[in-house]
PDB file of C-alpha atoms in Angstrom:
ATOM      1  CA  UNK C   1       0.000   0.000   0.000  1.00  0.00           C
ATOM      2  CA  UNK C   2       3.128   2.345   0.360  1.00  0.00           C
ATOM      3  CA  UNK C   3       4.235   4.333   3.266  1.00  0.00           C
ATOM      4  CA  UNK C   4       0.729   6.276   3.784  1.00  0.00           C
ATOM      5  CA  UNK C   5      -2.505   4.661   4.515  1.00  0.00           C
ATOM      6  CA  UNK C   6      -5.566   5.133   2.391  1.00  0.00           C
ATOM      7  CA  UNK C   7      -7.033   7.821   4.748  1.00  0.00           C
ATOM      8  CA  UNK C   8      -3.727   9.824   5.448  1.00  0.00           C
ATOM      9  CA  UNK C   9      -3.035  10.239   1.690  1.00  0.00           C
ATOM     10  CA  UNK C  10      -6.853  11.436   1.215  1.00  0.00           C
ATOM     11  CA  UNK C  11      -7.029  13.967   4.029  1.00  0.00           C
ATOM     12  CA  UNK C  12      -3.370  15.032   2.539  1.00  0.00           C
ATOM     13  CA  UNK C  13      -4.727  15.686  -0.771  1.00  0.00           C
ATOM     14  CA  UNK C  14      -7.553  17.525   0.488  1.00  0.00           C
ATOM     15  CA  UNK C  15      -6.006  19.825   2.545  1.00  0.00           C
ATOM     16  CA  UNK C  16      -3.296  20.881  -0.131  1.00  0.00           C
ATOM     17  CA  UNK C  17      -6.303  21.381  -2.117  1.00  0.00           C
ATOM     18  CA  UNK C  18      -8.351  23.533   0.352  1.00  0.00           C
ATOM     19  CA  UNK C  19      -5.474  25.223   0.487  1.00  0.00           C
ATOM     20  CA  UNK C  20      -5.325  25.979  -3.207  1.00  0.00           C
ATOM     21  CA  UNK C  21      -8.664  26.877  -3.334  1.00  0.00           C
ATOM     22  CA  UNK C  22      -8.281  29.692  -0.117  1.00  0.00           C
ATOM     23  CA  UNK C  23      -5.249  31.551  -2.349  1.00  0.00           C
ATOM     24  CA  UNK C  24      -7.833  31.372  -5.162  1.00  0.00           C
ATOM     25  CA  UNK C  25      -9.720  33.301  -3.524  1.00  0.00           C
ATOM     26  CA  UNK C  26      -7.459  35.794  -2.447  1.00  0.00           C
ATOM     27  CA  UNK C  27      -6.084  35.989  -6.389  1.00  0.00           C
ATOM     28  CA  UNK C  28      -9.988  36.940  -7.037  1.00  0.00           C
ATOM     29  CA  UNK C  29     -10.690  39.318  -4.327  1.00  0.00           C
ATOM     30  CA  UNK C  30      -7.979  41.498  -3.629  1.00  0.00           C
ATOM     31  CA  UNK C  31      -7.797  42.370  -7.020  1.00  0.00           C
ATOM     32  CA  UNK C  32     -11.590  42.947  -7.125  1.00  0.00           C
ATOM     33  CA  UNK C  33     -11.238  45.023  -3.434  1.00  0.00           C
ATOM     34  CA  UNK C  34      -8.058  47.055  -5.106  1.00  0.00           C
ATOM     35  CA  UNK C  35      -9.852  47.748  -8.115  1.00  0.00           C
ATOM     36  CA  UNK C  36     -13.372  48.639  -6.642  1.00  0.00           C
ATOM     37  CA  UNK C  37     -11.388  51.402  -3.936  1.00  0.00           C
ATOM     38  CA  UNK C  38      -9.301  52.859  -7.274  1.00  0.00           C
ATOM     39  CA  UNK C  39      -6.221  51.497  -5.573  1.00  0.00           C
ATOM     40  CA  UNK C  40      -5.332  50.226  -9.144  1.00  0.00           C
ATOM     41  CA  UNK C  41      -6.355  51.267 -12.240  1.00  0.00           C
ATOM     42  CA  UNK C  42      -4.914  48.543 -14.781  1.00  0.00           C
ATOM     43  CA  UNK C  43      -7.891  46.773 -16.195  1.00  0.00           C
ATOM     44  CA  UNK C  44      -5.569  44.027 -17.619  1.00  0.00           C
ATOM     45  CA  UNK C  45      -3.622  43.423 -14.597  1.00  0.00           C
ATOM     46  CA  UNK C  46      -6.540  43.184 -12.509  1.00  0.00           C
ATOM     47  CA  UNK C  47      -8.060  40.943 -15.000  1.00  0.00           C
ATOM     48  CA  UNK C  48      -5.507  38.825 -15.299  1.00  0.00           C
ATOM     49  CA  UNK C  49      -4.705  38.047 -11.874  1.00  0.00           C
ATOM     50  CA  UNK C  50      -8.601  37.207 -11.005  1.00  0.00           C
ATOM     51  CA  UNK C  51      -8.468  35.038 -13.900  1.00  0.00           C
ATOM     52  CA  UNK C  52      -5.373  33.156 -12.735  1.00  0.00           C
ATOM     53  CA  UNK C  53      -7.209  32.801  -9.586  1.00  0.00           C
ATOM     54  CA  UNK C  54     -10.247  31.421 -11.358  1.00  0.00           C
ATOM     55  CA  UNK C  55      -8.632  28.880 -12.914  1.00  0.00           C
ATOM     56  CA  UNK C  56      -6.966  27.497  -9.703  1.00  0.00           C
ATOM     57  CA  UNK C  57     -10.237  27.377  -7.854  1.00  0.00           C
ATOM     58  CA  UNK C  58     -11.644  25.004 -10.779  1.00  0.00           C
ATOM     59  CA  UNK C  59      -8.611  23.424 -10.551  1.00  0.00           C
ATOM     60  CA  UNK C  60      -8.820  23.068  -6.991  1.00  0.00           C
ATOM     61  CA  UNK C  61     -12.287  21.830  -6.893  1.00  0.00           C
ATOM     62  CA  UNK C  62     -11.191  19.386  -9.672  1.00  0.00           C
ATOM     63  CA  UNK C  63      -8.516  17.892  -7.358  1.00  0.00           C
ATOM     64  CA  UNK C  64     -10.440  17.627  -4.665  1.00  0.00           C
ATOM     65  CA  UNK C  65     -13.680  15.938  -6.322  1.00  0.00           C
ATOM     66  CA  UNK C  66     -10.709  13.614  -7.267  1.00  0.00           C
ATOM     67  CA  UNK C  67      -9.818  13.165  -3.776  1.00  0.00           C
ATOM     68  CA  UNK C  68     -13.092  12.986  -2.206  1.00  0.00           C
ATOM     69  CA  UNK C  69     -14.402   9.646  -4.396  1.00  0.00           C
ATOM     70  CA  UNK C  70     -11.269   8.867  -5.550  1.00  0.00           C
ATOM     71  CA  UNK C  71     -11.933   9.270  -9.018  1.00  0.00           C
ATOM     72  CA  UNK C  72      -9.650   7.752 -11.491  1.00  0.00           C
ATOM     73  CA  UNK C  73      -9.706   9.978 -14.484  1.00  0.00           C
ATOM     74  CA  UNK C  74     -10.030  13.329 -12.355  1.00  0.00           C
ATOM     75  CA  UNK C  75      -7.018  12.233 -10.575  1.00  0.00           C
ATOM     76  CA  UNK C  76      -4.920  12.054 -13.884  1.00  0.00           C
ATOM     77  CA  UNK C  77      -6.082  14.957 -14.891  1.00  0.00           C
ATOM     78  CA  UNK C  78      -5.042  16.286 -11.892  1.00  0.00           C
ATOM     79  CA  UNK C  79      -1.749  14.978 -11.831  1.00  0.00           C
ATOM     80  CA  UNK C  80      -1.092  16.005 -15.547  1.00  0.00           C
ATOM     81  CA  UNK C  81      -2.031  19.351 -15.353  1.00  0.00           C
ATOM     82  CA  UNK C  82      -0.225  19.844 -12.009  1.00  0.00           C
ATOM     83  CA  UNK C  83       2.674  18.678 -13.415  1.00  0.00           C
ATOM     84  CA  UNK C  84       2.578  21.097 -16.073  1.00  0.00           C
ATOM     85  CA  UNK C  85       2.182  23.181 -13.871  1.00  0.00           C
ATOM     86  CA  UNK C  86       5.195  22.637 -11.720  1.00  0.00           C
ATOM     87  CA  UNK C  87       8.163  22.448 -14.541  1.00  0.00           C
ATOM     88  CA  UNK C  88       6.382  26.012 -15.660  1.00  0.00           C
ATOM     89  CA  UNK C  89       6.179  27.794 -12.272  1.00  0.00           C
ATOM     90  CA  UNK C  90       9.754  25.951 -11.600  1.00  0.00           C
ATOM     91  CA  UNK C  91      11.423  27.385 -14.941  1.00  0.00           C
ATOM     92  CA  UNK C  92       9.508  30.892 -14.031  1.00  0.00           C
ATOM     93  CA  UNK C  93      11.052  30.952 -11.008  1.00  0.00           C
ATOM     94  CA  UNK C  94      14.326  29.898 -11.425  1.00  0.00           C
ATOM     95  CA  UNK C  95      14.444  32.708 -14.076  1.00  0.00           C
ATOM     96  CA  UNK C  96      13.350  35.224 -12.263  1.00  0.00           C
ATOM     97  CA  UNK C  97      15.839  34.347  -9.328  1.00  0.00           C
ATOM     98  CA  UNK C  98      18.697  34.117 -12.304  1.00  0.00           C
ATOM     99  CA  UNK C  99      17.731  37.783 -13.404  1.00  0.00           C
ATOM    100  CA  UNK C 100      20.599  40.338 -13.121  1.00  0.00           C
ATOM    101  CA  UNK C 101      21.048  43.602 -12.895  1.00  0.00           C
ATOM    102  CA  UNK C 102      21.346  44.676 -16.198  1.00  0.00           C
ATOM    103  CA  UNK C 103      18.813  42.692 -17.282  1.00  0.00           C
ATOM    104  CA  UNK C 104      16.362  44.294 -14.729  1.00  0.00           C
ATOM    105  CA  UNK C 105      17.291  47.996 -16.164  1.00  0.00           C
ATOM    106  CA  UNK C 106      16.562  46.506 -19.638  1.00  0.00           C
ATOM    107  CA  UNK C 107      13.227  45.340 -18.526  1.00  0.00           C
ATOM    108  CA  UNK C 108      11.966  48.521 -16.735  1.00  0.00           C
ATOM    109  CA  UNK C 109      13.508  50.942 -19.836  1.00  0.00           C
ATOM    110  CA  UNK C 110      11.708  49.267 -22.166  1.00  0.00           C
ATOM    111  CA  UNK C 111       8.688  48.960 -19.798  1.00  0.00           C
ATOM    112  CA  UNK C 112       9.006  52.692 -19.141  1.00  0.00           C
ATOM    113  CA  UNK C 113       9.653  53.474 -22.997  1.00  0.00           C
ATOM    114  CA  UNK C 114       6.165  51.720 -23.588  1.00  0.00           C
ATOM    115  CA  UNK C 115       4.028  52.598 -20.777  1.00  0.00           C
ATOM    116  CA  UNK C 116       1.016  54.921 -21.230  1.00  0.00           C
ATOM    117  CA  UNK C 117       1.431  58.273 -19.473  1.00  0.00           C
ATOM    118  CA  UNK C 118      -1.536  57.378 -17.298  1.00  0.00           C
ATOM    119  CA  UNK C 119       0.703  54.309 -15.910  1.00  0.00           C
ATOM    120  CA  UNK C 120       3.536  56.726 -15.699  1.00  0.00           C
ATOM    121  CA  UNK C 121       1.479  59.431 -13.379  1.00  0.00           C
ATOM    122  CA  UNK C 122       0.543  56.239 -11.231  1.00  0.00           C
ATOM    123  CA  UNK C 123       4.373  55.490 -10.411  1.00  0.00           C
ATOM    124  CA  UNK C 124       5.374  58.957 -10.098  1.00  0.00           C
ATOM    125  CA  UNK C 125       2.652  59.564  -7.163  1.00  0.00           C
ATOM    126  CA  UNK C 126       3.264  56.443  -5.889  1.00  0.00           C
ATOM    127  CA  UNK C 127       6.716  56.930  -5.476  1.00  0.00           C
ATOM    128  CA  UNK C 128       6.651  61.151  -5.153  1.00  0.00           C
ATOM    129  CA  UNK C 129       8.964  61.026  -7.797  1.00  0.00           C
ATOM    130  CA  UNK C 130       9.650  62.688 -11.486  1.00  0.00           C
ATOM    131  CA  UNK C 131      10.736  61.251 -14.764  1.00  0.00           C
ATOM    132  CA  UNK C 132      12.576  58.281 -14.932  1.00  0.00           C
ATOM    133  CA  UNK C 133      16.135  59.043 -15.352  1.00  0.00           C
ATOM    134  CA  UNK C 134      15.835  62.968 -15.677  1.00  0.00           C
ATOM    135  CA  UNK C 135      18.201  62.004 -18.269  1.00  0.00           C
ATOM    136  CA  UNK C 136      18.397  60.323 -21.564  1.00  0.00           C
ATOM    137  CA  UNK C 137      14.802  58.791 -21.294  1.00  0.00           C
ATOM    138  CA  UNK C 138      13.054  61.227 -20.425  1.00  0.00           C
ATOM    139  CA  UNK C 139      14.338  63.532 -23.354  1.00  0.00           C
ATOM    140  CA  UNK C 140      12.902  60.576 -25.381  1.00  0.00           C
ATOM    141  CA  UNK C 141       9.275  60.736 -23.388  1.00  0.00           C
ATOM    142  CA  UNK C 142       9.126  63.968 -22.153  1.00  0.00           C
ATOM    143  CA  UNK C 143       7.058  63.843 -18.810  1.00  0.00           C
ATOM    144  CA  UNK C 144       3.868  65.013 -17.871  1.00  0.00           C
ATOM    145  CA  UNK C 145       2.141  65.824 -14.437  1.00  0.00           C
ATOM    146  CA  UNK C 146       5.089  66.449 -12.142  1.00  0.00           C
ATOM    147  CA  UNK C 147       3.838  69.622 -11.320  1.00  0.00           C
ATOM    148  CA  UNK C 148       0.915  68.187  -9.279  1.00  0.00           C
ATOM    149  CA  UNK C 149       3.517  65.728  -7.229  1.00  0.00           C
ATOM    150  CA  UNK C 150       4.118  66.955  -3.817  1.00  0.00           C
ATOM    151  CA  UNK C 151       7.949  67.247  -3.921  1.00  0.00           C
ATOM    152  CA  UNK C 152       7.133  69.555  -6.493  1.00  0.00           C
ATOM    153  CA  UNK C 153       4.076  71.962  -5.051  1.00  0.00           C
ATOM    154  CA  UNK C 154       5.903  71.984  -2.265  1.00  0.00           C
ATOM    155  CA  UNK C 155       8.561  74.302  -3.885  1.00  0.00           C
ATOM    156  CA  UNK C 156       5.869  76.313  -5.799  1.00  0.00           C
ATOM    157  CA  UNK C 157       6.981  75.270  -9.416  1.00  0.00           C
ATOM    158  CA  UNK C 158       5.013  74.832 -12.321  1.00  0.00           C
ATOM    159  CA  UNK C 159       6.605  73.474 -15.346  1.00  0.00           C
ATOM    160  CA  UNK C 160       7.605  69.619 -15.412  1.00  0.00           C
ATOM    161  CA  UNK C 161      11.482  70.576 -15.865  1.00  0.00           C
ATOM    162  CA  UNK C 162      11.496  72.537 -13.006  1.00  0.00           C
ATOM    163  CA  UNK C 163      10.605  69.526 -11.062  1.00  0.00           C
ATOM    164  CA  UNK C 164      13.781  68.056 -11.887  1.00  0.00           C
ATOM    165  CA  UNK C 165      15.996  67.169  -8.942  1.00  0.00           C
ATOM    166  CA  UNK C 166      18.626  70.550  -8.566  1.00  0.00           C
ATOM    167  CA  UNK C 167      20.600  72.611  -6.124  1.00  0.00           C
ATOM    168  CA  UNK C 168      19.736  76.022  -5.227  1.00  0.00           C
ATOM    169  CA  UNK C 169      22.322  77.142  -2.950  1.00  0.00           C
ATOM    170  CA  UNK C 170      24.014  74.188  -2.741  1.00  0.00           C
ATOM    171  CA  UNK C 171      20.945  72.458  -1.575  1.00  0.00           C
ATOM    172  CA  UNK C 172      19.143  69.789  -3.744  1.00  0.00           C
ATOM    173  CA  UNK C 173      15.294  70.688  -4.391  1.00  0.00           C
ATOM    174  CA  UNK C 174      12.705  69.431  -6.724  1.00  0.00           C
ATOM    175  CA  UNK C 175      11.361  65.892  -7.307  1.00  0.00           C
ATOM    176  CA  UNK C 176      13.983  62.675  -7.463  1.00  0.00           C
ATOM    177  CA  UNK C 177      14.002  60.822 -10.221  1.00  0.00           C
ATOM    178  CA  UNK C 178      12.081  57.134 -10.402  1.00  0.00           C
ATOM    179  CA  UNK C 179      14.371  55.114 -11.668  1.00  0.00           C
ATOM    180  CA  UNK C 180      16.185  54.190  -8.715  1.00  0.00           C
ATOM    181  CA  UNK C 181      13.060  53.556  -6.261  1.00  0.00           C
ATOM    182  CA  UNK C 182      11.395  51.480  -9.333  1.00  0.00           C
ATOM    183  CA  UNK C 183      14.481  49.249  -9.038  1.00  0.00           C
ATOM    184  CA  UNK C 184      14.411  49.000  -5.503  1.00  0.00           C
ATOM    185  CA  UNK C 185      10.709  47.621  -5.673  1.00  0.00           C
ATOM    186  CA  UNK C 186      11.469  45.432  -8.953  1.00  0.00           C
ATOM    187  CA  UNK C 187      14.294  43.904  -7.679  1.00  0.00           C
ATOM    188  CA  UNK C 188      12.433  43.182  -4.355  1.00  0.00           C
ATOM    189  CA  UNK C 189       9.118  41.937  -6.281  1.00  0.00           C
ATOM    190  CA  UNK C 190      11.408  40.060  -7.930  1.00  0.00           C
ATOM    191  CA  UNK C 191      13.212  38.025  -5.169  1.00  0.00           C
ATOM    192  CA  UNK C 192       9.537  37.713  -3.345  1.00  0.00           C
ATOM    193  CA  UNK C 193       8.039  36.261  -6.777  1.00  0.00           C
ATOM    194  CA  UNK C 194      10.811  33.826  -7.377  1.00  0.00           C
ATOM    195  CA  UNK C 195      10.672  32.334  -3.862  1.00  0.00           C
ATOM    196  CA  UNK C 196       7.003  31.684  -3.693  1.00  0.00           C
ATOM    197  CA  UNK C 197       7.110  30.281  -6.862  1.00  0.00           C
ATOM    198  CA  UNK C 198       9.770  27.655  -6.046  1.00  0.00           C
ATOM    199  CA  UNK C 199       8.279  27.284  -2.391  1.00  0.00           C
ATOM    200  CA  UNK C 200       4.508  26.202  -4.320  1.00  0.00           C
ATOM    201  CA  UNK C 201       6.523  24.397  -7.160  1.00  0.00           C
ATOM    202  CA  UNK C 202       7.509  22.014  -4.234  1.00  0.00           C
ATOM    203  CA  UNK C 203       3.632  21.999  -2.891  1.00  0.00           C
ATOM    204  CA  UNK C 204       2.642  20.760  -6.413  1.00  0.00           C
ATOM    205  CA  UNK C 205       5.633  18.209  -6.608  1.00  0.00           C
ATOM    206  CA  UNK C 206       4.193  16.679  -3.311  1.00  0.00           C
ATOM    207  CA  UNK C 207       0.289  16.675  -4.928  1.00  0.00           C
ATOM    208  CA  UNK C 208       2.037  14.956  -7.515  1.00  0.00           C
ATOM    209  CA  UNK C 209       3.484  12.106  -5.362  1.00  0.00           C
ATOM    210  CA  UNK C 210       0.193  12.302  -3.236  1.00  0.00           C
ATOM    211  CA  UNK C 211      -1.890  12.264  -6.194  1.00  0.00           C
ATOM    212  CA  UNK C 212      -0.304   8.805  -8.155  1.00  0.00           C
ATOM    213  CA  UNK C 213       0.184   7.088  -4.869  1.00  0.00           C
ATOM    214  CA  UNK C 214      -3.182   7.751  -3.604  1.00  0.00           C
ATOM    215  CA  UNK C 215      -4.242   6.818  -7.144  1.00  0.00           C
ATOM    216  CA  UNK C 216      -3.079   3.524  -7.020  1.00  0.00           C
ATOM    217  CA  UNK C 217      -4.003   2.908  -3.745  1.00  0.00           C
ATOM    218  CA  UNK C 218      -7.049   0.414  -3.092  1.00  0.00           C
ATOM    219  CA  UNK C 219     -10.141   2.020  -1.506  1.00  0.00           C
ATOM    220  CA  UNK C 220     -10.584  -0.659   1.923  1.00  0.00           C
ATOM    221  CA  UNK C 221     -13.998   0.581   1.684  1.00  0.00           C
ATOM    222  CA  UNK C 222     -14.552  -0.621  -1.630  1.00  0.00           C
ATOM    223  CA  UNK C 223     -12.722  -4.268  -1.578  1.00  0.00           C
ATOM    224  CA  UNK C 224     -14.637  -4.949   1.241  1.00  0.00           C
ATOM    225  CA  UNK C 225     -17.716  -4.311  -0.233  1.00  0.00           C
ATOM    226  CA  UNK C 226     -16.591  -5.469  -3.508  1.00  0.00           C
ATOM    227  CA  UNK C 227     -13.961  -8.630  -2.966  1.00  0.00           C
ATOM    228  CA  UNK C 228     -11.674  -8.996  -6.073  1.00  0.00           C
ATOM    229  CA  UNK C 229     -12.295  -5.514  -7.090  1.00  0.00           C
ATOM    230  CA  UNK C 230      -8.901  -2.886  -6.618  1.00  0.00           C
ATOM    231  CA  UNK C 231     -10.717  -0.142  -5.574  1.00  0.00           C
ATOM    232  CA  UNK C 232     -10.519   2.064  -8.660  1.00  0.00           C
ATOM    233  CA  UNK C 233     -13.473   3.857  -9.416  1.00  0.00           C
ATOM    234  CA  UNK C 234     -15.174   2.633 -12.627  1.00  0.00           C
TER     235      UNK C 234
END
């Protein structure tokens, strides 16, 4: 029967699925709660991440209908998509951990390059901050509503260069630029991201053991009632 009983591998699978199914729900509603209070304003990103979190509630539920009658084909499914599952969020992570820093200054200039100036007011109040480089790209995409920023009004300017981080008097005034607070966050996001995603990769390599050993485990139940039969549901 292997090292777990019946029951224990059961109760295993549906608590790793319970669990599944309680970040699902986080995936849908903070999102929804972030969008709803105008904490967030990106329609894709909110979309996206509810709809990640949809499909891991039906894929939750699916995993642990499989558990609960010990269902034969839901449990391959189960362990087939999980697995797919795990070498992609694996390979995401490990990437992400791998990135360096070059390669995180190429992402966020071309992310900056391409952003909307909407998404660029978002940072720039986020982060009470002006431009991205106050350099090179920002001669490129010249930038727009640092005059409302606080590190700006404070000073009483009104024109988005004057915002620019300068001395007057040998003391630095204005607005600093982004670039260097975006990089703090990204690089942080970054390490976070990658270590959750290795940490479940390892959850869904143990479903996947749980899941095929349970799988060909006999029911008790079932060869009792049913002498000669292996347990598999039909």
């Amino acid at each position: 029967m292997g090292c777990c009983s019946f029951g224990r591998l059961k109760s295993s699978l549906v608590l790793l699925n319970i669990l599944y199914m309680l970040i699902a729900l986080i995936l849908i509603a903070v999102p929804a709660f972030a969008y709803s209070m105008n904490y967030f304003t990106s329609y894709s990103l909110i979309a996206s991440l509810i709809g990640v979190g949809g499909f891991l509630f039906l894929f939750s539920f699916l995993g642990l209908c499989g558990a609960l009658h010990h269902h034969q084909v839901m449990l391959f499914f189960y362990m087939v998509v999980l697995g797919l599952l795990c070498i992609v969020q694996f390979a995401s992570s490990i990437t992400l951990v791998a990135i360096n820093d070059e390669q995180k200054q190429d992402i966020l200039n071309r992310s900056w390059d391409s952003a909307t100036n909407v998404s660029r007011n978002e940072v720039q109040h986020a982060f009470d901050c002006c431009g991205y480089d106050q350099n090179t790209t920002d001669s490129l995409n010249p930038v727009d509503g640092c005059s409302e920023l606080p590190c700006c009004l404070d000073l009483y300017l009104t024109s988005e260069e004057q915002c620019f981080l300068h001395e007057v008097n040998n003391t630095a005034v204005g607005c600093e630029p982004c670039k260097a607070k975006i990089e703090e966050q990204f690089s942080y996001a970054i390490q976070v991201s990658g270590t959750v995603g290795l940490f479940f990769s390892f959850t869904e390599l143990i479903g996947i053991i749980l899941a095929i050993q349970y799988r060909n485990t006999k029911d008790p139940s079932r060869a009792l009632n049913f002498p000669g039969h292996g347990g598999f549901a039909k």
